[in-house]
GROMACS .gro file of C-alpha atoms in nm:
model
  280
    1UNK     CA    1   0.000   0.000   0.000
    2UNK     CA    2   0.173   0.346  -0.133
    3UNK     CA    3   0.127   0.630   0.171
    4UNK     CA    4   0.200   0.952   0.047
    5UNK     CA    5   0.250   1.210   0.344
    6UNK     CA    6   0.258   1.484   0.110
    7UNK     CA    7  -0.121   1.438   0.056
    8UNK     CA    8  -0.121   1.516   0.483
    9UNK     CA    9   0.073   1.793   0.517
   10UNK     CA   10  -0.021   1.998   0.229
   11UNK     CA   11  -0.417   1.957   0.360
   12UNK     CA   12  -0.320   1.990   0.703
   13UNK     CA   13  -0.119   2.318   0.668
   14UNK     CA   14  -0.393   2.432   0.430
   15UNK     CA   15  -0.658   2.413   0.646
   16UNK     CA   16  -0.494   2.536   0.952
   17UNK     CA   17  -0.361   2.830   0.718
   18UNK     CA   18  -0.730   2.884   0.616
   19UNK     CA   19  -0.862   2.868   0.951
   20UNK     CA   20  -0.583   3.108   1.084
   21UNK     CA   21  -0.639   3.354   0.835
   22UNK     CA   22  -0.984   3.369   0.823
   23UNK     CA   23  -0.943   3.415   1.245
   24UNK     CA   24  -0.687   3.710   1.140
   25UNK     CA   25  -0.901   3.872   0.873
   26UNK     CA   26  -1.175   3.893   1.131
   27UNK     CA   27  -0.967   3.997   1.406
   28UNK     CA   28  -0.767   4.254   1.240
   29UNK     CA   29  -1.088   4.444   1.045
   30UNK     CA   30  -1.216   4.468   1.436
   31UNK     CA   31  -0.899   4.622   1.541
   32UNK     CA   32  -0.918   4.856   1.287
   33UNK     CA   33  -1.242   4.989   1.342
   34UNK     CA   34  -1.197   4.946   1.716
   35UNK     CA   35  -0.890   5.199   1.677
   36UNK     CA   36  -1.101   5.467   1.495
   37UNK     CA   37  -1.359   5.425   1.784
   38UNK     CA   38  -1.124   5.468   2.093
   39UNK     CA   39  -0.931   5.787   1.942
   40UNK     CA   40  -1.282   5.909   1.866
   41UNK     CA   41  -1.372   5.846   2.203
   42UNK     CA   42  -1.076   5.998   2.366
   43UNK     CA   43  -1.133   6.286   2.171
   44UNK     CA   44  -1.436   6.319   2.269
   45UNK     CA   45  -1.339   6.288   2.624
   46UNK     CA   46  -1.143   6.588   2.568
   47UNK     CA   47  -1.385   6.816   2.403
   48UNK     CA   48  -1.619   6.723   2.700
   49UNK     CA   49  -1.390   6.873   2.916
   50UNK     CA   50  -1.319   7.217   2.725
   51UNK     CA   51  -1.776   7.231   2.773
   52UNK     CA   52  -1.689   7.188   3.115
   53UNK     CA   53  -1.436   7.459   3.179
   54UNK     CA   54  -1.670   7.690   2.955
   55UNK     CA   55  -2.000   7.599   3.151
   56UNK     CA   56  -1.822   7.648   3.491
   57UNK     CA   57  -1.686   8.005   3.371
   58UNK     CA   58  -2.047   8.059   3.257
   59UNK     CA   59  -2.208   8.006   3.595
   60UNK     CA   60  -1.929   8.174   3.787
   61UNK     CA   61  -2.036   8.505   3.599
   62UNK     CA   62  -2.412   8.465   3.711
   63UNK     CA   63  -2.555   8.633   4.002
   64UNK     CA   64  -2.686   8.334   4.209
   65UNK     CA   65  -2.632   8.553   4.537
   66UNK     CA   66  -2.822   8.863   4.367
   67UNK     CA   67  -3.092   8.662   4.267
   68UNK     CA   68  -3.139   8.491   4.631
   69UNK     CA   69  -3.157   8.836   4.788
   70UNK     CA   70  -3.368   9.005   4.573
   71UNK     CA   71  -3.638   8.766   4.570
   72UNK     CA   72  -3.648   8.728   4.932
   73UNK     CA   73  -3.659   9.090   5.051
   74UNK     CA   74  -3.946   9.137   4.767
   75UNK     CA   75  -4.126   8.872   4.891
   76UNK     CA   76  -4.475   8.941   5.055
   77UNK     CA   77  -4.566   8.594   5.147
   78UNK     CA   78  -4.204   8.559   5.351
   79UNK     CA   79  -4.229   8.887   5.474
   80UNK     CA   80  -4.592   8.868   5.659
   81UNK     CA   81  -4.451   8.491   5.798
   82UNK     CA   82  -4.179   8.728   5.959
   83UNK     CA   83  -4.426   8.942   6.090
   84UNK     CA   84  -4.672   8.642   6.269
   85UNK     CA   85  -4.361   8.557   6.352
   86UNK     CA   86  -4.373   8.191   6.165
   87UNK     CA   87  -3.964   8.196   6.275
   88UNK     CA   88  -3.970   8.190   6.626
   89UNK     CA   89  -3.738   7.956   6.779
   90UNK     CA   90  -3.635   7.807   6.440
   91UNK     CA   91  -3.284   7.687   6.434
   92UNK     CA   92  -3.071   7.792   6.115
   93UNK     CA   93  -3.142   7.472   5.958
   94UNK     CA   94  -3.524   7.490   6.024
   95UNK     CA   95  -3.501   7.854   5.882
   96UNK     CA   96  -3.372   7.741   5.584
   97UNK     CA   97  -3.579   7.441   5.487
   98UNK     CA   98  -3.895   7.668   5.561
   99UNK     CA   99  -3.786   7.933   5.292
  100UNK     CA  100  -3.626   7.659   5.066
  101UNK     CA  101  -3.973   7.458   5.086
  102UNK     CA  102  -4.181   7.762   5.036
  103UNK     CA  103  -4.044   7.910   4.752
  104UNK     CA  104  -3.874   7.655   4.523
  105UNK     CA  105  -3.719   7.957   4.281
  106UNK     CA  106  -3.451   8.018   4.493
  107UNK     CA  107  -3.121   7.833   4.490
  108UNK     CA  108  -2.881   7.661   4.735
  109UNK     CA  109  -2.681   7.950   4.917
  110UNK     CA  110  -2.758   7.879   5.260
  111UNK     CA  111  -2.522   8.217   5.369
  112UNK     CA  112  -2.729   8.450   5.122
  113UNK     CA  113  -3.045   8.310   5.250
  114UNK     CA  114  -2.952   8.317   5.628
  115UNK     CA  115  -2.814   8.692   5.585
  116UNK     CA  116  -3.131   8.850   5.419
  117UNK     CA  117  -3.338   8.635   5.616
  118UNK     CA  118  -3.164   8.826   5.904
  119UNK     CA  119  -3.194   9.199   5.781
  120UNK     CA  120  -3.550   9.122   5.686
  121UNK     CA  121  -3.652   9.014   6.053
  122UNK     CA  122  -3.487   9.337   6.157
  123UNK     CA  123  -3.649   9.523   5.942
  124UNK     CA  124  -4.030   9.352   6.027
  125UNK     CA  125  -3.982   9.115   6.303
  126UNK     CA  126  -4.093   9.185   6.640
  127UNK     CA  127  -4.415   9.352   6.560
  128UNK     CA  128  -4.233   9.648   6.338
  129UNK     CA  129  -4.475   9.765   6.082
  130UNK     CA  130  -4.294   9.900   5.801
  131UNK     CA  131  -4.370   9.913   5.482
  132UNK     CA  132  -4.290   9.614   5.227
  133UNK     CA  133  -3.995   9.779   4.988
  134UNK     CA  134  -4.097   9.813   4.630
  135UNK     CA  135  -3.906   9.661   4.371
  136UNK     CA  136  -3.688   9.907   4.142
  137UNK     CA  137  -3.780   9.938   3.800
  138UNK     CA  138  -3.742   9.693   3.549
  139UNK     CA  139  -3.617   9.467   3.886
  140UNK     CA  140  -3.823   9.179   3.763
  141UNK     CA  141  -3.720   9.189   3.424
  142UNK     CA  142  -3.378   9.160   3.549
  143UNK     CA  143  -3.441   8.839   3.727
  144UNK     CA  144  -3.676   8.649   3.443
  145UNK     CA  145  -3.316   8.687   3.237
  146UNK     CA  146  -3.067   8.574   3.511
  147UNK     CA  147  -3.296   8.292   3.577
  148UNK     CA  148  -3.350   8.235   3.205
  149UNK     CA  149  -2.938   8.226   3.184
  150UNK     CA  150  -2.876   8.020   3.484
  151UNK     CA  151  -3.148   7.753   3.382
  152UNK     CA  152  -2.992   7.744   3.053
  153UNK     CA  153  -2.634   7.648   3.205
  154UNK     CA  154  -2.827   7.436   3.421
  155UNK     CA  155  -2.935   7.246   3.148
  156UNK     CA  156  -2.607   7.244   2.956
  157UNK     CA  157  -2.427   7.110   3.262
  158UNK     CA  158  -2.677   6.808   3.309
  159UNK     CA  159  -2.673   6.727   2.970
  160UNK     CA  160  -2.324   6.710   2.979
  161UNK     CA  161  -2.297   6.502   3.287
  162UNK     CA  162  -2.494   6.219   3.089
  163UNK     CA  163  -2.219   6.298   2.814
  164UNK     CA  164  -1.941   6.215   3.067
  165UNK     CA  165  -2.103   5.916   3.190
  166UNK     CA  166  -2.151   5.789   2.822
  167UNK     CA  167  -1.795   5.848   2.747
  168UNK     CA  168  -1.680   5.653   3.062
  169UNK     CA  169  -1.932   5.389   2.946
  170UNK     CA  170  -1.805   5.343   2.657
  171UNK     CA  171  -1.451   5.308   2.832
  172UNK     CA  172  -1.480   5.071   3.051
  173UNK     CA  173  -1.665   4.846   2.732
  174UNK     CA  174  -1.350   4.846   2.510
  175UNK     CA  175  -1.127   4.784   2.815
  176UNK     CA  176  -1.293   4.459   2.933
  177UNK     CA  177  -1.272   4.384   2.544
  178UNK     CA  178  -0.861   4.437   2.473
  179UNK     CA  179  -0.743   4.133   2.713
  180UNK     CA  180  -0.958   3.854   2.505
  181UNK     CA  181  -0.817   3.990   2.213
  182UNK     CA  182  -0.470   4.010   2.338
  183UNK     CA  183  -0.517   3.664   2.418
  184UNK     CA  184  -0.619   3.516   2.056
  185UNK     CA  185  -0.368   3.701   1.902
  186UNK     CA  186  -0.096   3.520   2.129
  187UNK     CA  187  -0.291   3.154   2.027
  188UNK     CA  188  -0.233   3.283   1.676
  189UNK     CA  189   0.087   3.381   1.725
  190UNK     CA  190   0.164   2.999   1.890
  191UNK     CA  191  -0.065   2.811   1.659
  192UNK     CA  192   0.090   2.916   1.289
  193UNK     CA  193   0.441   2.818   1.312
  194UNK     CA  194   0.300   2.452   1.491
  195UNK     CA  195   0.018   2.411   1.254
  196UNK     CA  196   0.189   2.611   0.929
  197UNK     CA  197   0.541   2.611   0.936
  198UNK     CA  198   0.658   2.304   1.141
  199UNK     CA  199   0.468   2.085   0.886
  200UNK     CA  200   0.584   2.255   0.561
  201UNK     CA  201   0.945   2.210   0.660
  202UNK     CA  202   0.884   1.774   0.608
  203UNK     CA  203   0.766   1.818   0.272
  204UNK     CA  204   0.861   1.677   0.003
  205UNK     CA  205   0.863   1.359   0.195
  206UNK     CA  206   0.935   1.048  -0.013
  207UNK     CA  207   0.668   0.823  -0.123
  208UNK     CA  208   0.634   0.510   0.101
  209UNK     CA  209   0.827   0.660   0.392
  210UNK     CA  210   0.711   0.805   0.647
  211UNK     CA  211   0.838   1.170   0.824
  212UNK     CA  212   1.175   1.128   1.063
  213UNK     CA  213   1.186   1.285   1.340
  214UNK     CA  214   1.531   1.378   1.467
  215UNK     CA  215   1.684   1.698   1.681
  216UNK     CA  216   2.010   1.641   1.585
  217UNK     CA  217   2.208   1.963   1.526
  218UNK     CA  218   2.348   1.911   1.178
  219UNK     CA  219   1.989   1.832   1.039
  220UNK     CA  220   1.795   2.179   1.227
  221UNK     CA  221   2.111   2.389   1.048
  222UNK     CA  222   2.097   2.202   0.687
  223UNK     CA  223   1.695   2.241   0.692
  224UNK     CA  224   1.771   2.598   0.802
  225UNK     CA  225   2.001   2.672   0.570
  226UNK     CA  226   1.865   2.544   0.278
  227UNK     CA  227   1.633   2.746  -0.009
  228UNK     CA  228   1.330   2.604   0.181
  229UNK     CA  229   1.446   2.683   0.534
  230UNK     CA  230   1.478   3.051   0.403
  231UNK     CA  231   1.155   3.068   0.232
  232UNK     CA  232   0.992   2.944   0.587
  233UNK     CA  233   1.190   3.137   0.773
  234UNK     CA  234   1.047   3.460   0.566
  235UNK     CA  235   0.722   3.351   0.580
  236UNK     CA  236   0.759   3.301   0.912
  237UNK     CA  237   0.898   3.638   1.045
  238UNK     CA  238   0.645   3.855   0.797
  239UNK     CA  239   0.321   3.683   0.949
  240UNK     CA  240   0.466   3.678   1.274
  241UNK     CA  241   0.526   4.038   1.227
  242UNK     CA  242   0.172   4.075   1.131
  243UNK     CA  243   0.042   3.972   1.458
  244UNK     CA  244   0.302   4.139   1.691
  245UNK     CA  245   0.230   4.494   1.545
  246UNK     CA  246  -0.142   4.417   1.632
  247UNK     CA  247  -0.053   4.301   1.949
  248UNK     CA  248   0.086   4.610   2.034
  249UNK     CA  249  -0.133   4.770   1.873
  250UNK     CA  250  -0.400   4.640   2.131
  251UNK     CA  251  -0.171   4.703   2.426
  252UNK     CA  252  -0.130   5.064   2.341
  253UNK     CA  253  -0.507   5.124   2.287
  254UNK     CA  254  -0.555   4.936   2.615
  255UNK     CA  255  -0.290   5.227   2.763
  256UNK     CA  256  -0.468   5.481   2.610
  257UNK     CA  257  -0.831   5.341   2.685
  258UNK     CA  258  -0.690   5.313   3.102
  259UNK     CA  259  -0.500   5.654   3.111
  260UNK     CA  260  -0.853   5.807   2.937
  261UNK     CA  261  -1.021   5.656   3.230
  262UNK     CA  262  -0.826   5.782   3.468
  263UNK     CA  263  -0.897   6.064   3.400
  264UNK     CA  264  -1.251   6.094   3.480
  265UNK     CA  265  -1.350   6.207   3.796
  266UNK     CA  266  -1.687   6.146   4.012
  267UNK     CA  267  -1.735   6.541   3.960
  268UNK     CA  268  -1.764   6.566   3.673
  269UNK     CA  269  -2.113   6.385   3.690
  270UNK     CA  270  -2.214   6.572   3.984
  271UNK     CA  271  -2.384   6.921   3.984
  272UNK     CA  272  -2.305   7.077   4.246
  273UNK     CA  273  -1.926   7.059   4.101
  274UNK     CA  274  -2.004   7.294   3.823
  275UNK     CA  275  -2.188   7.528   4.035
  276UNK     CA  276  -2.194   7.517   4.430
  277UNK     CA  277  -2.569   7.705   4.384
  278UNK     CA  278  -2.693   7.390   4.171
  279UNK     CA  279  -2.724   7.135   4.451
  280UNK     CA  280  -3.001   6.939   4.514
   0.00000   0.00000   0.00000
């Protein structure tokens, strides 16, 4: 009976050749597109923070304290509670979740609140009957547009706190993904020269004998050495090449994806850290 290992290796290597590259193809078309993603990402990250700095200038120039103050001093309602004395042996803190409950347009500046509060009970506690002040001209106006401003930051800031916590998201998503990738590029890495290359260097075996095995030194360096050796050997080192540049690539996005991550702070998803007036 003729056996013919030729038949075995060149089907063998064939199919694990197939197999590997189809693997590859796959693998590398994802890395690709996975690259353009994370730089977008980190980008993005980036661009979220130049909103931030820009909304937290933007409420810094608003007149929270103002605003506070001159609703409260114009405010009938609070001003006859003063009068029946509705405050009387309030503590600070019952003082200000009275006013805060009772009038939901003001905002959280406990020091503004407690200091008007204070002139205001000078000015009509204990029984004093003087007259309610009356509002400057245009005064009203004035505060419909800060609140319309303020509101509109507001709203900016919370819609970019849903950005940020997208954008970490997203994140934390491609770096659970890098390590399983790292890890089939490594079997890839392992599994071509074993399935490929080891087999190609036994052909052209001679018919009716079967492949010999041997580790002796002389052998390895004429196999190396010869035409076919070098062709392997090239083959080799390019596909190998292949996968270690997309193995780093991974590792670096994996860098870049941690350091980006890093970077994120709880604030930035909180309110109150874009405006200390804001918190609820």
């Amino acid at each position: 009976m003729n056996t013919d290992w030729n038949w075995f290796f060149s089907s063998f290597c064939q199919s694990a050749a197939a197999l590997i590259g189809i693997i590859a193809a796959f693998l590398i078309s994802r890395l690709i597109g996975m690259n353009e993603k994370v730089n977008a990402i980190i980008s993005g990250f980036g661009e979220l923070v130049i909103d931030r700095n820009k909304i937290i200038h933007g409420l810094g120039q608003r007149r929270f304290r103002w605003y506070n103050s001159t609703l409260m001093r114009y405010n009938e309602h609070l001003v006859e509670d003063i009068r029946r004395g509705h405050f009387s042996g309030f503590s600070e803190i019952d003082i200000l979740e009275k006013i805060y409950s009772e009038d939901d347009r003001l905002f959280k500046a406990n020091d503004v609140v407690l200091h008007t509060f204070a002139e205001m009970r000078e000015k009509y506690g204990g029984g004093r009957s003087a007259a309610i002040e009356m509002p400057p001209k245009d005064t009203w106006e004035q505060i419909r547009k800060e609140r319309e401003l303020i509101d509109h930051l507001e709203m900016e800031a919370r819609k970019l706190i849903q950005l940020f916590k997208k954008n970490e998201q997203e994140l934390k998503v491609f770096r659970d993904t890098f390590r399983p990738l790292s890890y089939i590029i490594i079997v890839l890495m392992i599994a071509f020269p074993l399935t490929v290359i080891y087999p190609l260097h036994f052909m052209p075996v001679q018919s009716n004998r079967p492949p010999v095995l041997t580790l002796h030194w002389s052998v390895i360096l004429r196999t190396v050495m010869s035409l076919k050796g070098f062709l392997l050997a090239i083959f080799f080192v390019t596909i190998e090449g292949i996968f270690l540049y997309f193995l780093t690539l991974v590792n670096k996005m994996r860098r870049e994806v941690m350091t980006a991550a890093g970077r994120h702070s709880p604030d930035y998803q909180k309110i109150h850290y874009y405006s200390p007036y804001l918190d609820t």
